[in-house]
Amino acid sequence: MGVREEQKEKRRNEILSAGLDLFIRKGYAATKINDIAEQVGMSVGLLFHYFESKEKLYEELITLGIAGPMSVMDSSGMEPLEFFERTAEQIFYYIQTESFSAKMFVLMNQAFYNEAAPQRIRDMLQDFDIYTPTTALIEMGQANGTIREGNPYALAIAYWCAIQGVAEQMAQTPDAPCPESNWIVDIIRRKV
Amino acid sequence: MGVREEQKEKRRNEILSAGLDLFIRKGYAATKINDIAEQVGMSVGLLFHYFESKEKLYEELITLGIAGPMSVMDSSGMEPLEFFERTAEQIFYYIQTESFSAKMFVLMNQAFYNEAAPQRIRDMLQDFDIYTPTTALIEMGQANGTIREGNPYALAIAYWCAIQGVAEQMAQTPDAPCPESNWIVDIIRRKV
DNA sequence: CAATTCATTGAATTTATATTCAATATTTTA
DNA sequence: TAAAATATTGAATATAAATTCAATGAATTG
């Protein structure tokens, strides 16, 4: 890759990174193209040289997000409880070590649940329903005695909401101490 | 109160209620005055007859929020763990029975953490730091053996993030089953 | 019931923000 | 080094949303 293309790539990444940062702090609508350009230290016009529109910039972030940390979730060949332990651990590990992945995780959640995100992007995410597969896993874990009794769907909600709540908080206040993933897993773990 | 004033009060409440609903679904910036007026079924002009500005409308909601369900949190004369049990229970009770209070809880959190909320309102909320007092309570609970070991601040974060995550989810998808407050308290409870 | 006050509307205005564009500087290529 | 391509800017322009306003209808009061 020529030095110029590299430079271009680098510039785009700066924009993406500033955008990610601002989008999770303010939300899509409240983040002004102006803010992003300012944070990168470039003119607004130049930003449009790199990205066709605010929505396209956002879309590129989401696309990165889909390809990236979401792949954490692979339950093949694992005990149900083990899956939840591993997943929580992974995500909390990312939260602490790779702020990009952590922020991405938060962004995806926002895009999924916030009605203000662009419709086309919300559609892209529709397939990523985590509740259906994990509710099934919880039922299995209840059957083999490792996961506590109770409405499996409600358990899945408690688990994911807790994780996502912590991720959001950590993205917002990175200096605060990060909870341990085990504490969260205790939401669903059956007591011995 | 004359029939006219009653009518006026009622109309204002309709607006507040629609606003609350939209603000938590879309966030402050993405919620258009237009959307609110439409949801209430009135013209935009009329909305401005009742509220001076979008910001004032938002501010009034926050003021209600400060006076209202936040008062749940009173720890006087309670064992630390009991406080966390009661609080979780209360909040989850509201979530399921009083959608207004539940939404208000979510709104407050959003206003607190989202940089896009109007500055004046964020300032109003600065005093409502829940972490400092509850971290102290957690330390007490650790001392008397009812709360698990670990960084007390991190434990407080885990507890509150989980609760707030669930509240947000329930406000967004009211038909989903609500988790039990006990599951959440297990994040901080010491195993026997 | 006439006068006054309040509720309501839809259109006009203002303001904020996204997007485009023409001009200039810089880098690459031949 | 001259031509071509790309980066960059700041100033237009376009668009969307907040806010104001003049006019009309409905309720209330004396």
Coordinates of C-alpha atoms (C1' of nucleotides) in Angstrom, one line a residue:
Chain A
M1 CA 0.0 0.0 0.0
G2 CA 1.4 3.4 -1.0
V3 CA 2.3 5.9 1.6
R4 CA -0.6 8.0 0.6
E5 CA -3.2 5.2 0.9
E6 CA -1.7 4.5 4.3
Q7 CA -2.1 8.1 5.3
K8 CA -5.7 8.0 4.1
E9 CA -6.4 4.9 6.0
K10 CA -5.0 6.4 9.1
R11 CA -7.0 9.5 8.7
R12 CA -10.2 7.5 8.3
N13 CA -9.4 5.6 11.4
E14 CA -8.9 8.8 13.3
I15 CA -12.4 9.9 12.3
L16 CA -13.9 6.5 13.1
S17 CA -12.3 6.5 16.5
A18 CA -13.5 10.0 17.3
G19 CA -16.9 9.2 16.0
L20 CA -17.1 6.0 18.1
D21 CA -16.1 8.0 21.2
L22 CA -18.7 10.7 20.6
F23 CA -21.5 8.5 19.5
I24 CA -21.4 6.5 22.7
R25 CA -21.0 9.5 24.9
K26 CA -23.8 11.6 23.2
G27 CA -25.8 9.2 21.0
Y28 CA -26.2 9.4 17.3
A29 CA -28.4 12.4 17.0
A30 CA -26.6 14.6 19.5
T31 CA -23.2 14.0 17.9
K32 CA -22.5 16.7 15.4
I33 CA -20.3 16.2 12.4
N34 CA -18.7 19.4 13.7
D35 CA -17.8 17.8 17.0
I36 CA -16.2 14.9 15.3
A37 CA -14.2 17.0 12.9
E38 CA -13.1 19.2 15.9
Q39 CA -12.0 16.2 17.9
V40 CA -9.9 14.9 15.0
G41 CA -8.6 18.4 14.3
M42 CA -9.8 18.8 10.8
S43 CA -12.3 20.9 8.9
V44 CA -15.8 19.7 8.4
G45 CA -15.3 19.8 4.7
L46 CA -12.4 17.4 4.9
L47 CA -14.5 15.0 6.9
F48 CA -16.9 14.8 4.1
H49 CA -14.0 14.0 1.8
Y50 CA -13.5 10.8 3.7
F51 CA -17.1 9.9 4.5
E52 CA -20.1 10.5 2.3
S53 CA -22.4 11.3 5.2
K54 CA -22.8 11.0 9.0
E55 CA -24.9 8.0 8.5
K56 CA -22.3 6.2 6.3
L57 CA -19.7 6.9 9.0
Y58 CA -21.9 5.4 11.6
E59 CA -22.7 2.5 9.4
E60 CA -19.1 1.7 8.9
L61 CA -18.6 1.6 12.6
I62 CA -21.5 -0.8 13.0
T63 CA -20.1 -3.0 10.3
L64 CA -16.8 -3.1 12.0
G65 CA -18.7 -4.0 15.2
I66 CA -20.6 -6.9 13.6
A67 CA -17.4 -8.4 12.3
G68 CA -15.4 -7.9 15.5
P69 CA -16.1 -8.6 19.2
M70 CA -19.5 -10.1 18.5
S71 CA -17.7 -13.2 17.4
V72 CA -16.9 -13.7 21.1
M73 CA -20.2 -15.5 21.3
D74 CA -19.7 -19.1 20.3
S75 CA -21.3 -21.6 22.4
S76 CA -20.4 -24.8 20.5
G77 CA -19.3 -27.7 22.6
M78 CA -19.6 -25.9 25.9
E79 CA -21.7 -26.5 29.0
P80 CA -24.3 -23.8 29.2
L81 CA -23.0 -22.3 32.4
E82 CA -19.5 -22.4 31.0
F83 CA -20.7 -20.4 28.0
F84 CA -22.0 -17.7 30.2
E85 CA -18.9 -17.7 32.3
R86 CA -16.6 -17.5 29.4
T87 CA -18.6 -14.8 27.6
A88 CA -18.7 -12.6 30.6
E89 CA -15.0 -13.1 31.2
Q90 CA -14.2 -12.3 27.6
I91 CA -16.3 -9.1 27.5
F92 CA -14.9 -7.9 30.8
Y93 CA -11.4 -8.6 29.5
Y94 CA -12.1 -6.5 26.5
I95 CA -13.6 -3.8 28.6
Q96 CA -10.4 -3.4 30.5
T97 CA -7.8 -4.0 27.8
E98 CA -9.2 -2.9 24.5
S99 CA -11.1 0.2 24.9
F100 CA -12.0 0.1 21.2
S101 CA -13.8 -3.3 21.5
A102 CA -15.4 -2.2 24.6
K103 CA -16.8 0.9 23.1
M104 CA -17.9 -1.0 20.0
F105 CA -19.9 -3.3 22.2
V106 CA -21.7 -0.3 23.8
L107 CA -22.3 1.2 20.4
M108 CA -23.9 -1.9 19.1
N109 CA -26.2 -2.0 22.0
Q110 CA -27.2 1.6 21.6
A111 CA -27.9 1.1 17.9
F112 CA -30.0 -1.9 18.7
Y113 CA -32.2 -0.3 21.3
N114 CA -32.2 3.4 20.6
E115 CA -35.0 4.3 18.2
A116 CA -33.0 7.3 17.1
A117 CA -30.4 5.3 15.3
P118 CA -30.8 5.3 11.5
Q119 CA -33.4 2.8 10.4
R120 CA -31.2 1.1 7.9
I121 CA -28.6 0.4 10.5
R122 CA -31.2 -0.9 13.0
D123 CA -32.4 -3.3 10.3
M124 CA -28.8 -4.6 9.8
L125 CA -28.8 -5.5 13.4
Q126 CA -32.1 -7.2 13.6
D127 CA -30.6 -10.6 13.0
F128 CA -28.4 -10.2 16.1
D129 CA -31.0 -11.2 18.6
I130 CA -29.0 -12.6 21.5
Y131 CA -32.0 -13.5 23.7
T132 CA -33.4 -16.3 21.7
P133 CA -30.2 -18.5 21.6
T134 CA -29.2 -17.7 25.2
T135 CA -32.7 -18.3 26.6
A136 CA -32.4 -21.8 25.1
L137 CA -29.0 -22.3 26.7
I138 CA -30.4 -21.2 30.0
E139 CA -33.1 -23.8 29.7
M140 CA -30.4 -26.4 29.1
G141 CA -28.5 -25.2 32.1
Q142 CA -31.6 -25.4 34.3
A143 CA -32.1 -29.0 33.1
N144 CA -28.6 -30.1 34.0
G145 CA -28.8 -28.2 37.4
T146 CA -26.1 -25.6 36.9
I147 CA -28.4 -22.6 36.4
R148 CA -31.0 -21.4 38.8
E149 CA -34.8 -21.8 38.5
G150 CA -36.9 -19.1 37.1
N151 CA -38.2 -17.8 33.8
P152 CA -35.3 -18.5 31.4
Y153 CA -36.0 -15.5 29.3
A154 CA -36.1 -13.3 32.4
L155 CA -32.8 -14.8 33.5
A156 CA -31.3 -14.1 30.1
I157 CA -32.4 -10.5 30.3
A158 CA -30.9 -10.1 33.8
Y159 CA -27.6 -11.5 32.6
W160 CA -27.3 -9.4 29.5
C161 CA -28.6 -6.2 31.0
A162 CA -26.1 -6.5 33.8
I163 CA -23.2 -7.0 31.4
Q164 CA -24.3 -4.3 29.1
G165 CA -24.9 -1.9 32.0
V166 CA -21.4 -2.4 33.2
A167 CA -19.9 -2.1 29.8
E168 CA -21.8 1.2 29.3
Q169 CA -20.6 2.5 32.6
M170 CA -17.0 1.5 31.9
A171 CA -17.1 3.1 28.5
Q172 CA -18.4 6.3 30.1
T173 CA -16.1 6.4 33.2
P174 CA -13.0 4.4 32.2
D175 CA -11.2 5.1 35.4
A176 CA -13.7 3.4 37.7
P177 CA -12.8 0.0 38.9
C178 CA -14.2 -2.9 36.8
P179 CA -16.4 -5.4 38.5
E180 CA -15.5 -9.1 38.2
S181 CA -17.3 -11.2 35.7
N182 CA -18.0 -13.8 38.3
W183 CA -20.2 -11.5 40.3
I184 CA -22.4 -11.1 37.3
V185 CA -22.6 -14.7 36.5
D186 CA -23.9 -15.3 40.0
I187 CA -27.1 -13.7 38.7
I188 CA -27.9 -17.0 36.9
R189 CA -25.7 -19.5 38.7
R190 CA -27.5 -22.1 40.9
K191 CA -26.4 -22.0 44.5
V192 CA -24.7 -25.2 45.6
Chain B
M1 CA -59.4 24.5 40.9
G2 CA -61.6 25.6 38.0
V3 CA -62.5 23.2 35.3
R4 CA -60.3 25.2 33.0
E5 CA -57.2 24.9 35.1
E6 CA -57.8 21.2 35.5
Q7 CA -58.0 20.9 31.8
K8 CA -54.8 22.8 31.5
E9 CA -53.1 20.6 34.1
K10 CA -54.3 17.5 32.3
R11 CA -52.9 18.7 29.0
R12 CA -49.6 19.5 30.4
N13 CA -49.4 16.0 31.9
E14 CA -50.2 14.5 28.5
I15 CA -47.3 16.4 27.1
L16 CA -45.0 15.4 29.9
S17 CA -46.0 11.8 29.6
A18 CA -45.4 11.7 25.8
G19 CA -42.1 13.5 26.3
L20 CA -40.9 11.1 28.9
D21 CA -41.8 8.2 26.7
L22 CA -40.0 9.6 23.7
F23 CA -37.0 10.9 25.6
I24 CA -36.2 7.5 27.0
R25 CA -36.7 5.8 23.7
K26 CA -34.7 8.2 21.5
G27 CA -32.7 10.4 23.9
Y28 CA -33.0 14.2 24.3
A29 CA -31.5 15.3 21.0
A30 CA -33.3 12.9 18.8
T31 CA -36.7 13.6 20.3
K32 CA -38.3 16.3 18.1
I33 CA -40.9 18.7 19.6
N34 CA -42.8 17.6 16.6
D35 CA -42.8 13.9 17.7
I36 CA -44.1 14.9 21.1
A37 CA -46.9 17.1 19.7
E38 CA -47.9 14.4 17.3
Q39 CA -48.0 11.7 20.0
V40 CA -50.2 13.9 22.1
G41 CA -52.3 14.8 19.1
M42 CA -51.8 18.6 19.1
S43 CA -50.1 21.2 17.0
V44 CA -46.6 22.2 17.6
G45 CA -47.6 25.7 18.3
L46 CA -49.9 24.6 21.1
L47 CA -47.2 22.7 22.8
F48 CA -45.3 25.9 23.0
H49 CA -48.3 27.4 24.6
Y50 CA -47.8 25.0 27.5
F51 CA -44.0 24.8 27.6
E52 CA -41.6 27.6 27.0
S53 CA -39.1 25.3 25.3
K54 CA -38.0 21.8 24.8
E55 CA -35.4 22.2 27.5
K56 CA -37.9 23.5 30.0
L57 CA -40.1 20.6 29.3
Y58 CA -37.2 18.2 29.9
E59 CA -36.3 20.1 33.0
E60 CA -39.7 19.8 34.4
L61 CA -39.6 16.0 34.0
I62 CA -36.2 15.9 35.7
T63 CA -37.5 18.0 38.6
L64 CA -40.4 15.6 39.0
G65 CA -37.9 12.7 38.9
I66 CA -35.8 14.2 41.7
A67 CA -38.8 14.7 43.9
G68 CA -40.3 11.3 43.2
P69 CA -39.0 7.8 43.0
M70 CA -35.5 8.7 44.0
S71 CA -36.7 9.0 47.5
V72 CA -36.9 5.2 47.5
M73 CA -33.3 5.3 48.7
D74 CA -33.3 5.6 52.4
S75 CA -30.9 3.5 54.3
S76 CA -31.6 4.7 57.8
G77 CA -31.7 2.0 60.4
M78 CA -31.2 -0.9 58.0
E79 CA -28.6 -3.6 57.7
P80 CA -26.5 -2.9 54.6
L81 CA -27.5 -6.0 52.7
E82 CA -31.1 -5.4 53.7
F83 CA -30.9 -1.9 52.1
F84 CA -29.8 -3.4 48.8
E85 CA -32.5 -6.0 48.9
R86 CA -35.2 -3.5 49.7
T87 CA -34.0 -1.0 47.1
A88 CA -33.8 -3.6 44.3
E89 CA -37.2 -4.9 45.3
Q90 CA -38.8 -1.4 45.3
I91 CA -37.4 -0.5 42.0
F92 CA -38.4 -3.7 40.4
Y93 CA -41.8 -3.3 41.9
Y94 CA -42.1 0.1 40.3
I95 CA -40.8 -1.2 37.0
Q96 CA -43.7 -3.6 36.9
T97 CA -46.5 -1.6 38.3
E98 CA -45.9 2.1 37.7
S99 CA -44.5 2.5 34.3
F100 CA -44.3 6.3 35.0
S101 CA -41.9 5.8 37.9
A102 CA -39.9 3.2 36.0
K103 CA -39.5 5.5 33.0
M104 CA -38.5 8.3 35.3
F105 CA -35.8 6.2 36.8
V106 CA -34.4 5.5 33.3
L107 CA -34.7 9.2 32.3
M108 CA -32.7 10.3 35.3
N109 CA -29.9 7.9 34.5
Q110 CA -29.8 9.0 30.9
A111 CA -29.6 12.6 31.9
F112 CA -26.9 11.8 34.4
Y113 CA -24.7 9.9 32.0
N114 CA -25.5 11.2 28.6
E115 CA -23.4 14.2 27.7
A116 CA -26.0 15.3 25.2
A117 CA -28.5 16.3 27.9
P118 CA -28.7 20.0 28.5
Q119 CA -25.9 21.2 30.7
R120 CA -28.1 23.1 33.2
I121 CA -29.9 19.9 33.9
R122 CA -26.8 17.8 34.2
D123 CA -25.7 20.3 36.8
M124 CA -28.9 19.9 38.8
L125 CA -28.2 16.2 39.0
Q126 CA -24.6 16.4 40.1
D127 CA -25.5 16.1 43.7
F128 CA -27.2 12.8 43.2
D129 CA -24.2 10.6 43.2
I130 CA -25.4 7.2 44.4
Y131 CA -22.0 5.6 44.4
T132 CA -20.3 7.3 47.3
P133 CA -23.0 6.5 49.9
T134 CA -23.6 2.9 48.6
T135 CA -19.9 2.1 48.5
A136 CA -19.7 3.0 52.2
L137 CA -22.7 0.7 52.8
I138 CA -21.0 -2.1 51.0
E139 CA -18.0 -1.7 53.1
M140 CA -20.1 -2.1 56.2
G141 CA -21.8 -5.2 54.8
Q142 CA -18.4 -6.7 54.1
A143 CA -17.4 -6.0 57.6
N144 CA -20.4 -7.7 59.1
G145 CA -20.0 -10.6 56.7
T146 CA -23.2 -10.3 54.6
I147 CA -21.6 -8.8 51.4
R148 CA -19.0 -10.6 49.4
E149 CA -15.3 -9.6 49.3
G150 CA -14.0 -7.4 46.6
N151 CA -13.5 -3.8 45.7
P152 CA -16.5 -2.1 47.3
Y153 CA -16.7 0.6 44.6
A154 CA -16.6 -2.1 41.9
L155 CA -19.4 -4.0 43.7
A156 CA -21.5 -0.9 43.9
I157 CA -21.0 -0.3 40.2
A158 CA -22.0 -3.9 39.4
Y159 CA -25.1 -3.7 41.5
W160 CA -26.3 -0.3 40.1
C161 CA -25.4 -1.0 36.5
A162 CA -27.3 -4.3 36.6
I163 CA -30.4 -2.6 38.1
Q164 CA -30.2 0.3 35.7
G165 CA -29.6 -2.0 32.8
V166 CA -32.7 -4.0 33.6
A167 CA -34.8 -0.9 34.2
E168 CA -33.7 0.4 30.8
Q169 CA -34.6 -2.8 29.1
M170 CA -38.0 -3.0 30.8
A171 CA -38.8 0.6 29.8
Q172 CA -37.9 -0.2 26.2
T173 CA -39.6 -3.6 25.9
P174 CA -42.4 -3.6 28.6
D175 CA -43.8 -6.9 27.5
A176 CA -40.6 -8.9 28.3
P177 CA -40.7 -10.7 31.6
C178 CA -39.1 -8.9 34.5
P179 CA -36.2 -10.5 36.3
E180 CA -36.4 -11.0 40.0
S181 CA -34.7 -8.5 42.3
N182 CA -33.1 -11.4 44.3
W183 CA -31.1 -12.5 41.3
I184 CA -29.5 -9.1 41.1
V185 CA -28.8 -8.9 44.7
D186 CA -26.8 -12.1 44.4
I187 CA -24.2 -10.0 42.6
I188 CA -23.1 -8.6 46.0
R189 CA -24.5 -11.2 48.4
R190 CA -21.9 -13.3 50.2
K191 CA -22.5 -17.0 49.7
V192 CA -23.4 -18.9 52.8
Chain C
dC1 C1' -75.5 38.1 25.4
dA2 C1' -71.3 41.1 24.8
dA3 C1' -66.8 41.2 26.2
dT4 C1' -62.8 39.0 27.7
dT5 C1' -59.8 35.4 28.2
dC6 C1' -57.9 31.2 27.0
dA7 C1' -57.0 27.2 23.5
dT8 C1' -55.7 26.1 19.2
dT9 C1' -53.9 26.2 14.5
dG10 C1' -50.9 26.7 10.5
dA11 C1' -47.9 29.4 8.5
dA12 C1' -43.7 32.4 9.0
dT13 C1' -39.2 33.0 11.1
dT14 C1' -35.0 31.8 13.1
dT15 C1' -31.5 28.8 14.2
dA16 C1' -28.7 24.8 14.0
dT17 C1' -26.7 21.5 11.3
dA18 C1' -25.6 18.5 7.3
dT19 C1' -23.8 18.7 2.9
dT20 C1' -21.8 20.9 -1.4
dC21 C1' -18.5 23.6 -3.8
dA22 C1' -14.9 26.4 -5.7
dA23 C1' -10.4 27.6 -4.7
dT24 C1' -5.7 26.5 -2.9
dA25 C1' -2.0 23.8 -1.2
dT26 C1' 0.4 19.6 -1.2
dT27 C1' 2.0 15.3 -2.9
dT28 C1' 2.8 12.0 -6.5
dT29 C1' 4.0 10.6 -11.2
dA30 C1' 6.0 10.6 -15.5
Chain D
dT1 C1' 10.2 19.8 -13.2
dA2 C1' 5.5 20.1 -15.2
dA3 C1' 1.2 17.8 -15.1
dA4 C1' -2.1 15.1 -12.6
dA5 C1' -4.0 13.6 -8.6
dT6 C1' -5.2 14.2 -3.9
dA7 C1' -5.8 16.8 0.6
dT8 C1' -7.5 20.7 2.7
dT9 C1' -10.0 24.8 3.8
dG10 C1' -13.7 28.2 4.5
dA11 C1' -17.4 29.9 2.6
dA12 C1' -21.9 28.8 0.3
dT13 C1' -26.2 26.2 0.2
dA14 C1' -29.8 23.1 1.7
dT15 C1' -32.4 21.0 5.2
dA16 C1' -34.4 20.1 9.3
dA17 C1' -36.0 21.5 13.6
dA18 C1' -37.2 25.0 17.3
dT19 C1' -39.6 28.9 18.2
dT20 C1' -42.8 32.9 17.2
dC21 C1' -46.9 35.0 15.6
dA22 C1' -51.2 36.6 13.8
dA23 C1' -55.6 34.9 13.2
dT24 C1' -59.7 32.0 14.7
dG25 C1' -62.6 29.3 17.6
dA26 C1' -64.3 28.1 22.2
dA27 C1' -65.2 28.8 26.9
dT28 C1' -66.1 32.0 30.8
dT29 C1' -67.6 36.0 33.1
dG30 C1' -70.2 39.9 34.4

